[in-house]
Coordinates of C-alpha atoms in Angstrom, one line a residue:
Chain A
M1 CA -45.6 22.3 -22.8
S2 CA -41.8 22.3 -23.3
S3 CA -41.3 25.0 -20.7
K4 CA -43.0 22.7 -18.2
K5 CA -40.6 19.9 -19.1
Q6 CA -37.6 22.2 -18.8
S7 CA -38.7 23.4 -15.4
S8 CA -39.2 19.8 -14.2
N9 CA -35.7 19.0 -15.5
N10 CA -34.4 22.0 -13.6
I11 CA -36.2 20.8 -10.5
A12 CA -34.8 17.3 -10.9
Q13 CA -31.3 18.8 -11.3
A14 CA -31.7 21.0 -8.3
R15 CA -33.0 18.0 -6.3
R16 CA -29.9 16.0 -7.3
I17 CA -27.6 18.8 -6.2
V18 CA -29.4 19.1 -2.9
Q19 CA -29.2 15.3 -2.3
Q20 CA -25.5 15.3 -3.2
L21 CA -24.8 18.2 -0.8
R22 CA -26.7 16.4 1.9
I23 CA -24.5 13.3 1.5
E24 CA -21.3 15.4 1.5
A25 CA -22.3 17.5 4.5
N26 CA -22.9 14.4 6.6
I27 CA -19.6 12.5 6.1
E28 CA -17.3 11.8 9.0
R29 CA -14.3 14.2 9.3
I30 CA -11.2 14.3 11.4
K31 CA -9.2 17.3 12.5
V32 CA -6.5 18.7 10.3
S33 CA -3.9 18.2 13.1
K34 CA -4.6 14.5 13.2
A35 CA -4.6 14.2 9.4
S36 CA -1.3 16.1 9.1
A37 CA 0.2 14.0 11.8
D38 CA -0.8 10.8 9.9
L39 CA 0.7 12.2 6.7
M40 CA 4.0 13.0 8.5
H41 CA 4.1 9.6 10.1
Y42 CA 3.6 7.9 6.7
C43 CA 6.5 10.0 5.2
G44 CA 8.7 9.2 8.1
E45 CA 8.0 5.5 8.0
H46 CA 8.7 5.1 4.3
A47 CA 11.4 7.7 3.8
K48 CA 14.2 5.2 4.1
Y49 CA 12.7 3.1 1.3
D50 CA 12.3 6.1 -1.1
P51 CA 15.2 6.0 -3.7
L52 CA 14.5 9.4 -5.0
L53 CA 14.7 10.8 -1.5
M54 CA 17.7 8.9 -0.2
G55 CA 19.6 8.2 -3.4
I56 CA 20.8 4.7 -4.3
P57 CA 24.3 3.4 -4.5
A58 CA 25.7 3.3 -8.1
S59 CA 26.1 -0.4 -8.0
E60 CA 22.3 -0.9 -7.6
N61 CA 21.3 1.9 -9.9
P62 CA 19.8 0.4 -13.1
F63 CA 20.0 3.7 -14.9
K64 CA 23.6 4.5 -14.2
D65 CA 25.8 4.6 -17.3
K66 CA 28.0 1.6 -17.2
K67 CA 31.6 2.3 -17.9
P68 CA 33.0 0.3 -20.8
C69 CA 35.1 -2.7 -19.9
I70 CA 38.8 -2.4 -20.6
I71 CA 40.6 -5.7 -21.4
L72 CA 44.0 -5.5 -20.0
Chain B
M1 CA -58.5 34.0 13.2
Y2 CA -55.8 32.4 11.1
P3 CA -53.2 30.5 13.1
S4 CA -49.9 32.4 13.4
I5 CA -47.5 31.3 10.8
H6 CA -44.1 30.1 12.0
P7 CA -41.3 30.1 9.4
S8 CA -39.9 26.6 9.1
I9 CA -36.5 25.9 10.7
H10 CA -34.7 25.9 7.4
L11 CA -36.0 29.4 6.7
S12 CA -34.6 30.7 10.0
T13 CA -31.1 29.5 9.0
L14 CA -31.6 31.4 5.7
T15 CA -32.3 34.6 7.4
S16 CA -29.0 34.4 9.1
I17 CA -27.3 34.6 5.7
S18 CA -27.2 38.1 4.2
S19 CA -30.6 38.9 2.8
S20 CA -31.3 38.6 -0.9
P21 CA -34.4 39.1 -3.0
V22 CA -34.7 35.3 -3.5
I23 CA -34.8 34.6 0.2
I24 CA -37.5 37.3 0.8
Y25 CA -39.5 35.9 -2.1
V26 CA -39.2 32.4 -0.8
H27 CA -40.2 33.6 2.7
L28 CA -43.4 35.2 1.3
A29 CA -44.1 32.3 -1.0
V30 CA -43.9 29.8 1.8
Q31 CA -46.1 31.9 4.0
Q32 CA -48.6 32.1 1.3
L33 CA -48.4 28.3 0.9
Q34 CA -48.8 27.7 4.5
T35 CA -51.9 29.9 4.6
L36 CA -53.4 28.0 1.7
C37 CA -52.6 24.7 3.4
F38 CA -54.5 25.8 6.5
L39 CA -57.5 26.5 4.3
A40 CA -57.3 23.1 2.7
N41 CA -60.8 22.2 3.8
F42 CA -62.0 24.3 0.9
P43 CA -61.5 22.4 -2.4
L44 CA -60.8 25.7 -4.2
A45 CA -57.9 26.4 -1.8
K46 CA -56.8 22.8 -2.2
M47 CA -56.6 23.2 -6.0
A48 CA -54.7 26.5 -5.6
A49 CA -52.3 24.8 -3.2
Q50 CA -51.6 22.1 -5.7
E51 CA -50.9 24.4 -8.6
V52 CA -47.7 25.6 -7.0
Q53 CA -45.5 27.3 -9.6
P54 CA -42.4 25.2 -10.4
S55 CA -40.2 28.3 -10.0
E56 CA -41.2 28.3 -6.3
T57 CA -40.0 24.8 -5.8
I58 CA -36.7 25.5 -7.6
A59 CA -36.2 28.6 -5.4
K60 CA -36.8 26.5 -2.4
L61 CA -34.3 23.8 -3.5
K62 CA -31.8 26.5 -4.5
S63 CA -31.9 28.1 -1.1
E64 CA -31.6 24.7 0.6
S65 CA -28.5 23.9 -1.5
E66 CA -27.0 27.3 -0.5
A67 CA -27.7 26.5 3.1
L68 CA -26.1 23.1 2.8
K69 CA -23.0 24.6 1.1
T70 CA -22.7 27.0 4.0
K71 CA -23.1 24.2 6.5
L72 CA -20.5 22.1 4.6
E73 CA -18.0 25.0 4.8
E74 CA -18.7 25.5 8.5
E75 CA -18.2 21.8 9.3
R76 CA -14.9 21.8 7.4
A77 CA -13.7 25.0 9.1
K78 CA -14.5 23.6 12.6
L79 CA -11.8 21.0 12.1
H80 CA -9.3 23.4 10.6
D81 CA -7.2 23.8 13.8
V82 CA -3.8 23.9 12.3
E83 CA -1.9 24.1 8.9
L84 CA 0.1 21.1 7.6
H85 CA 3.3 23.1 7.3
Q86 CA 3.0 24.2 10.9
V87 CA 2.7 20.6 12.1
A88 CA 5.6 19.8 9.8
E89 CA 8.0 22.3 11.3
K90 CA 9.5 19.6 13.5
V91 CA 10.4 17.5 10.5
D92 CA 14.0 17.7 9.3
P93 CA 14.3 19.8 6.2
L94 CA 15.4 18.1 3.0
G95 CA 18.9 18.8 1.6
Q96 CA 19.8 19.9 -1.9
F97 CA 18.6 17.6 -4.6
V98 CA 20.5 16.9 -7.8
M99 CA 18.6 14.9 -10.3
K100 CA 20.2 14.1 -13.6
T101 CA 18.7 13.0 -16.8
R102 CA 19.7 9.4 -17.3
R103 CA 17.9 8.5 -20.5
T104 CA 16.4 10.6 -23.2
L105 CA 13.8 8.7 -25.3
K106 CA 13.7 10.1 -28.8
G107 CA 11.5 8.8 -31.6
H108 CA 8.1 10.5 -31.4
G109 CA 7.5 12.8 -34.4
N110 CA 5.3 15.2 -32.5
K111 CA 4.3 16.3 -29.0
V112 CA 4.3 13.6 -26.3
L113 CA 1.0 13.8 -24.5
C114 CA 0.9 10.9 -22.1
M115 CA 3.1 8.1 -20.7
D116 CA 2.8 5.2 -18.2
W117 CA 5.3 2.8 -16.6
C118 CA 5.0 -0.9 -16.8
K119 CA 4.9 -2.8 -13.4
D120 CA 8.3 -4.3 -14.4
K121 CA 9.8 -0.9 -13.7
R122 CA 11.7 -0.7 -17.0
R123 CA 9.1 -0.5 -19.8
I124 CA 7.3 2.7 -20.7
V125 CA 4.4 3.4 -23.0
S126 CA 4.0 6.8 -24.5
S127 CA 1.6 8.4 -26.9
S128 CA 1.8 11.6 -29.0
Q129 CA -0.1 14.1 -31.1
D130 CA 0.8 12.3 -34.4
G131 CA -1.2 9.2 -33.4
K132 CA 1.8 7.1 -32.5
V133 CA 1.9 4.9 -29.4
I134 CA 5.4 3.6 -28.6
V135 CA 6.5 1.0 -26.0
W136 CA 10.1 1.6 -24.8
D137 CA 12.7 -0.2 -22.7
A138 CA 13.8 2.6 -20.5
F139 CA 17.1 0.9 -19.6
T140 CA 18.3 0.5 -23.2
T141 CA 16.2 3.2 -24.8
N142 CA 15.1 0.6 -27.4
K143 CA 11.7 0.9 -28.9
E144 CA 10.0 -2.5 -28.5
H145 CA 6.6 -1.8 -30.1
A146 CA 5.0 0.9 -32.1
V147 CA 1.4 1.4 -33.1
T148 CA -0.2 4.0 -35.2
M149 CA -3.7 5.0 -34.0
P150 CA -6.3 6.0 -36.6
C151 CA -6.6 9.4 -34.8
T152 CA -4.4 12.2 -33.8
W153 CA -3.9 13.6 -30.3
V154 CA -3.7 10.4 -28.4
M155 CA -4.1 12.0 -25.0
A156 CA -4.3 8.9 -22.9
C157 CA -2.3 5.7 -22.6
A158 CA -1.9 3.1 -19.9
Y159 CA 0.0 -0.1 -19.3
A160 CA -1.9 -3.1 -18.2
P161 CA -0.9 -4.5 -14.8
S162 CA 0.3 -7.8 -16.4
G163 CA 2.5 -5.9 -18.9
C164 CA 0.8 -7.7 -21.7
A165 CA -1.3 -5.0 -23.1
V166 CA -1.6 -1.2 -23.5
A167 CA -4.7 1.0 -23.7
C168 CA -4.8 4.3 -25.5
G169 CA -7.3 6.8 -26.9
G170 CA -7.9 10.4 -27.7
L171 CA -9.8 12.3 -30.4
D172 CA -11.3 9.1 -31.6
N173 CA -13.6 9.2 -28.5
K174 CA -12.6 5.6 -27.8
C175 CA -10.3 3.7 -25.6
S176 CA -8.7 0.8 -27.4
V177 CA -6.6 -2.1 -25.9
Y178 CA -3.7 -3.6 -27.9
P179 CA -2.3 -6.9 -26.6
L180 CA 1.5 -6.8 -26.9
S181 CA 3.0 -9.7 -28.7
L182 CA 6.5 -11.0 -28.3
D183 CA 6.7 -11.4 -32.1
K184 CA 8.2 -8.2 -33.4
N185 CA 6.8 -8.8 -36.9
E186 CA 3.2 -9.1 -35.8
N187 CA 1.0 -6.2 -36.6
L188 CA -0.4 -5.0 -33.3
A189 CA -3.1 -3.0 -34.9
A190 CA -4.8 -6.2 -36.1
K191 CA -5.5 -7.4 -32.6
K192 CA -6.9 -4.1 -31.4
K193 CA -10.0 -4.2 -29.2
S194 CA -12.2 -1.1 -28.9
V195 CA -13.4 -1.0 -25.3
A196 CA -14.8 2.4 -24.3
M197 CA -17.1 4.7 -26.3
H198 CA -17.6 8.3 -25.2
T199 CA -19.3 11.2 -26.9
N200 CA -16.2 13.4 -26.8
Y201 CA -12.4 13.0 -26.6
L202 CA -10.8 10.5 -24.2
S203 CA -8.7 12.5 -21.7
A204 CA -7.3 9.7 -19.4
C205 CA -7.5 6.0 -19.0
S206 CA -6.3 3.5 -16.4
F207 CA -6.5 -0.2 -15.8
T208 CA -7.9 -1.2 -12.4
N209 CA -6.2 -3.9 -10.4
S210 CA -6.4 -6.4 -13.3
D211 CA -6.3 -6.4 -17.1
M212 CA -10.0 -7.0 -17.1
Q213 CA -11.4 -3.5 -16.4
I214 CA -10.6 0.0 -17.6
L215 CA -11.5 3.3 -16.1
T216 CA -11.8 6.2 -18.5
S217 CA -12.5 10.0 -18.3
S218 CA -13.7 12.1 -21.2
G219 CA -14.4 15.5 -22.5
D220 CA -18.1 14.7 -22.4
G221 CA -17.9 15.3 -18.6
T222 CA -18.2 11.7 -17.5
C223 CA -16.0 8.9 -16.3
A224 CA -16.8 5.3 -17.0
L225 CA -15.8 1.8 -15.9
W226 CA -15.6 -0.8 -18.7
D227 CA -15.2 -4.6 -19.0
V228 CA -12.3 -5.1 -21.4
E229 CA -13.4 -8.5 -22.7
S230 CA -17.0 -7.6 -23.7
G231 CA -16.6 -3.8 -24.0
Q232 CA -19.6 -3.5 -21.7
L233 CA -20.2 -0.3 -19.6
L234 CA -20.1 -1.4 -16.0
Q235 CA -20.6 1.9 -14.3
S236 CA -20.7 5.5 -15.3
F237 CA -19.9 8.5 -13.1
H238 CA -21.8 11.8 -13.6
G239 CA -21.3 14.9 -11.7
H240 CA -18.7 17.1 -13.4
A241 CA -20.1 20.1 -15.1
A242 CA -17.4 20.2 -17.8
D243 CA -14.7 18.1 -19.4
V244 CA -13.0 15.6 -17.1
L245 CA -9.3 15.9 -17.7
C246 CA -7.7 13.3 -15.4
L247 CA -8.2 10.5 -13.0
D248 CA -6.3 8.3 -10.6
L249 CA -7.2 5.1 -8.8
A250 CA -6.8 4.8 -5.0
P251 CA -3.7 2.7 -4.3
S252 CA -5.1 0.3 -1.8
E253 CA -5.8 -3.3 -2.9
T254 CA -9.3 -3.3 -1.4
G255 CA -9.9 0.4 -2.2
N256 CA -12.8 1.0 -4.6
T257 CA -12.5 4.7 -5.1
F258 CA -10.9 7.0 -7.6
V259 CA -10.5 10.7 -7.9
S260 CA -11.1 12.8 -11.1
G261 CA -10.4 16.4 -11.9
G262 CA -12.0 18.6 -14.6
C263 CA -12.4 21.9 -16.3
D264 CA -15.1 22.8 -13.8
K265 CA -12.3 23.3 -11.3
K266 CA -13.6 20.5 -9.1
A267 CA -11.9 17.3 -8.0
N268 CA -14.4 14.6 -7.2
V269 CA -13.8 11.3 -5.3
W270 CA -16.1 8.5 -6.5
D271 CA -17.2 5.1 -5.2
M272 CA -16.6 2.7 -8.1
R273 CA -19.3 0.3 -7.2
S274 CA -22.2 2.7 -6.7
G275 CA -21.2 5.4 -9.1
Q276 CA -21.8 7.9 -6.3
C277 CA -19.6 11.0 -5.8
I278 CA -18.6 10.8 -2.2
Q279 CA -16.5 13.9 -1.8
S280 CA -15.9 17.0 -3.8
F281 CA -13.3 19.7 -3.6
E282 CA -13.5 23.1 -5.3
T283 CA -10.6 25.4 -4.4
H284 CA -8.6 25.6 -7.6
E285 CA -9.1 28.7 -9.7
S286 CA -8.8 27.0 -13.1
D287 CA -8.9 23.6 -14.9
I288 CA -7.4 20.7 -13.0
N289 CA -5.0 18.9 -15.3
S290 CA -3.8 16.2 -13.1
V291 CA -4.7 14.3 -9.9
R292 CA -2.6 11.7 -8.1
Y293 CA -3.2 9.9 -4.8
Y294 CA -0.8 10.1 -2.0
P295 CA 0.9 6.7 -1.5
S296 CA -1.1 6.0 1.7
G297 CA -4.4 6.7 -0.1
D298 CA -5.5 9.2 2.5
A299 CA -4.9 12.3 0.4
F300 CA -4.4 13.3 -3.2
A301 CA -2.6 16.1 -5.0
S302 CA -3.8 18.1 -8.0
G303 CA -2.1 20.3 -10.6
S304 CA -4.0 23.1 -12.3
D305 CA -3.8 25.8 -14.9
D306 CA -3.9 28.3 -12.0
A307 CA -0.2 27.5 -11.6
T308 CA -0.6 25.8 -8.3
C309 CA -0.5 22.3 -7.0
R310 CA -2.7 21.5 -4.0
L311 CA -2.9 18.7 -1.5
Y312 CA -6.3 17.5 -0.3
D313 CA -6.7 15.3 2.7
L314 CA -9.7 12.9 2.3
R315 CA -10.3 12.2 6.0
A316 CA -10.2 15.9 7.0
D317 CA -12.2 16.6 3.8
R318 CA -10.3 19.8 2.9
E319 CA -7.3 21.3 1.1
V320 CA -4.3 21.1 3.5
A321 CA -1.5 22.6 1.4
I322 CA -0.9 24.8 -1.6
Y323 CA 2.4 24.5 -3.6
S324 CA 2.9 27.8 -5.4
K325 CA 5.3 30.6 -5.9
E326 CA 4.9 34.1 -7.3
S327 CA 7.5 33.3 -9.9
I328 CA 5.5 30.3 -11.2
I329 CA 2.8 31.6 -13.5
F330 CA 2.4 28.8 -15.9
G331 CA 0.0 25.9 -15.3
A332 CA 1.0 22.6 -13.9
S333 CA 0.1 19.8 -16.4
S334 CA 1.0 16.7 -14.3
V335 CA 1.9 15.7 -10.8
D336 CA 3.2 12.6 -9.1
F337 CA 4.5 11.6 -5.6
S338 CA 7.8 9.9 -4.8
L339 CA 7.5 6.5 -3.1
S340 CA 7.3 7.9 0.5
G341 CA 5.1 10.8 -0.4
R342 CA 7.6 13.3 0.8
L343 CA 8.3 14.7 -2.6
L344 CA 5.8 16.0 -5.2
F345 CA 7.0 16.4 -8.7
G346 CA 5.1 18.8 -10.9
G347 CA 5.5 19.2 -14.7
Y348 CA 4.7 22.8 -15.8
N349 CA 3.9 24.6 -19.0
D350 CA 7.0 26.8 -18.6
Y351 CA 9.1 23.7 -19.6
T352 CA 10.3 23.0 -16.0
I353 CA 9.7 20.4 -13.4
N354 CA 9.4 21.7 -9.8
V355 CA 10.0 19.4 -6.9
W356 CA 8.1 20.2 -3.8
D357 CA 8.5 19.2 -0.1
V358 CA 5.0 17.9 0.5
L359 CA 5.0 18.4 4.2
K360 CA 6.7 21.8 4.5
G361 CA 5.2 23.3 1.3
T362 CA 8.5 24.6 0.0
R363 CA 10.2 23.9 -3.4
V364 CA 13.3 21.8 -3.1
S365 CA 14.4 21.7 -6.6
I366 CA 13.7 23.0 -10.1
L367 CA 14.7 20.8 -13.1
F368 CA 15.4 22.0 -16.6
G369 CA 16.0 20.2 -19.8
H370 CA 12.8 20.1 -21.8
E371 CA 12.5 22.5 -24.7
N372 CA 8.8 22.8 -24.6
R373 CA 6.0 22.3 -22.1
V374 CA 6.1 19.2 -19.9
S375 CA 2.8 17.4 -20.6
T376 CA 3.1 14.2 -18.5
L377 CA 5.1 12.9 -15.6
R378 CA 5.2 9.6 -13.7
V379 CA 7.4 8.1 -11.0
S380 CA 8.4 4.5 -11.7
P381 CA 6.6 1.8 -9.7
D382 CA 9.6 1.1 -7.5
G383 CA 10.4 4.8 -7.0
T384 CA 13.9 4.7 -8.4
A385 CA 13.3 7.2 -11.2
F386 CA 10.7 9.4 -12.8
C387 CA 9.9 10.0 -16.5
S388 CA 8.6 13.2 -18.0
G389 CA 7.2 13.6 -21.5
S390 CA 7.1 16.9 -23.3
W391 CA 5.8 18.8 -26.3
D392 CA 9.5 18.8 -27.4
H393 CA 8.9 15.2 -28.7
T394 CA 11.1 13.6 -26.1
L395 CA 10.8 11.7 -22.8
R396 CA 13.4 12.0 -20.1
V397 CA 14.1 9.5 -17.4
R398 CA 15.6 11.2 -14.3
E399 CA 16.7 10.3 -10.8

């Protein structure tokens, strides 16, 4: 009795896997060359706004250690 | 006398794959079945046809799944016309990078396991093995709030988009939300709200676009979406075959997908509304410890115990880059992109942080400083700095 239930569980699981694979096999894909070009384009577009890439001037840098003021 | 038996189309695709006992068995079994079906006029034959052994159906499903997997690989390979680093040869190489530690946050009594930035770009929440969750002001290094969780190994923590609450969880199998009050004397633990309930440890959590919903992943192999106010389960995501270790939400405002990585070496992309797994990637050779979307949302990176980080493009549906070196043999525990997506920061178990050129696939810098493995790493929301947390009990903010 239990072996029948187990086998029907296995069937259900196998069916799920097959259904999942069917969905994955049918999705729309683009060529790697196009995808790479888009990634490169995005990097190029946004590089100038990237502080870690470009560095930021010390005056705008919130983490720069501020020198103590000297009262003359 | 009997009509000739033609193998079904799906069997003919099978025979093109190298033969195996299973396929021959299925071939014979289906032939038998077809013979029986033709004799269906006789009730005896009909009964025999109905009493098909379950093992035969399983074998049929298994062979169909193998055929589909092969088809999937073939479809992906068809579009693999060039490598990302080849296309990126015309991009200017990056210069030398010098990144200094600007702040060291000390105060945790044990290993720092997770951290997150607040949207105000200065506050950080971090959690550690001793059960403490601390909210820091990264500019001044002051501790603004501290909560002691009732469990140890708080592996997940997240800042709410509004900056008014933090979520955390770990070995207690729950995700709890603590509203942050401006009153320093108020006991945060009193206002705690238990939101998520899993049947195993909580490995990661993240608020969605608002304070109202939380996405969690757990050692029980599932991810789940919860309503914070009511604690109700809105959607659950099943598909991983082992512990889910990390997740990341797609950056777009309208996007409704997230990616998760697990101990089954798979990274799955999910539709949040339907609970369906829409894409799956299995090229890593060991547990995936961290996943992070590329800023455009069209790709994501992963860091794994196999000592590599990899970039997967969602529209090409395949891995497009591997970031590895022979000298790197320790696992990557956490990854994050810089604002433009040109740099990938990876925190490793050999105490270092490697900085990779995403397009060219080369390492541009290696950062030292931590005295134990780097467990968590996040770039600040405005991209001006990044923070790493380590088993050496400290967090370092660098830029």
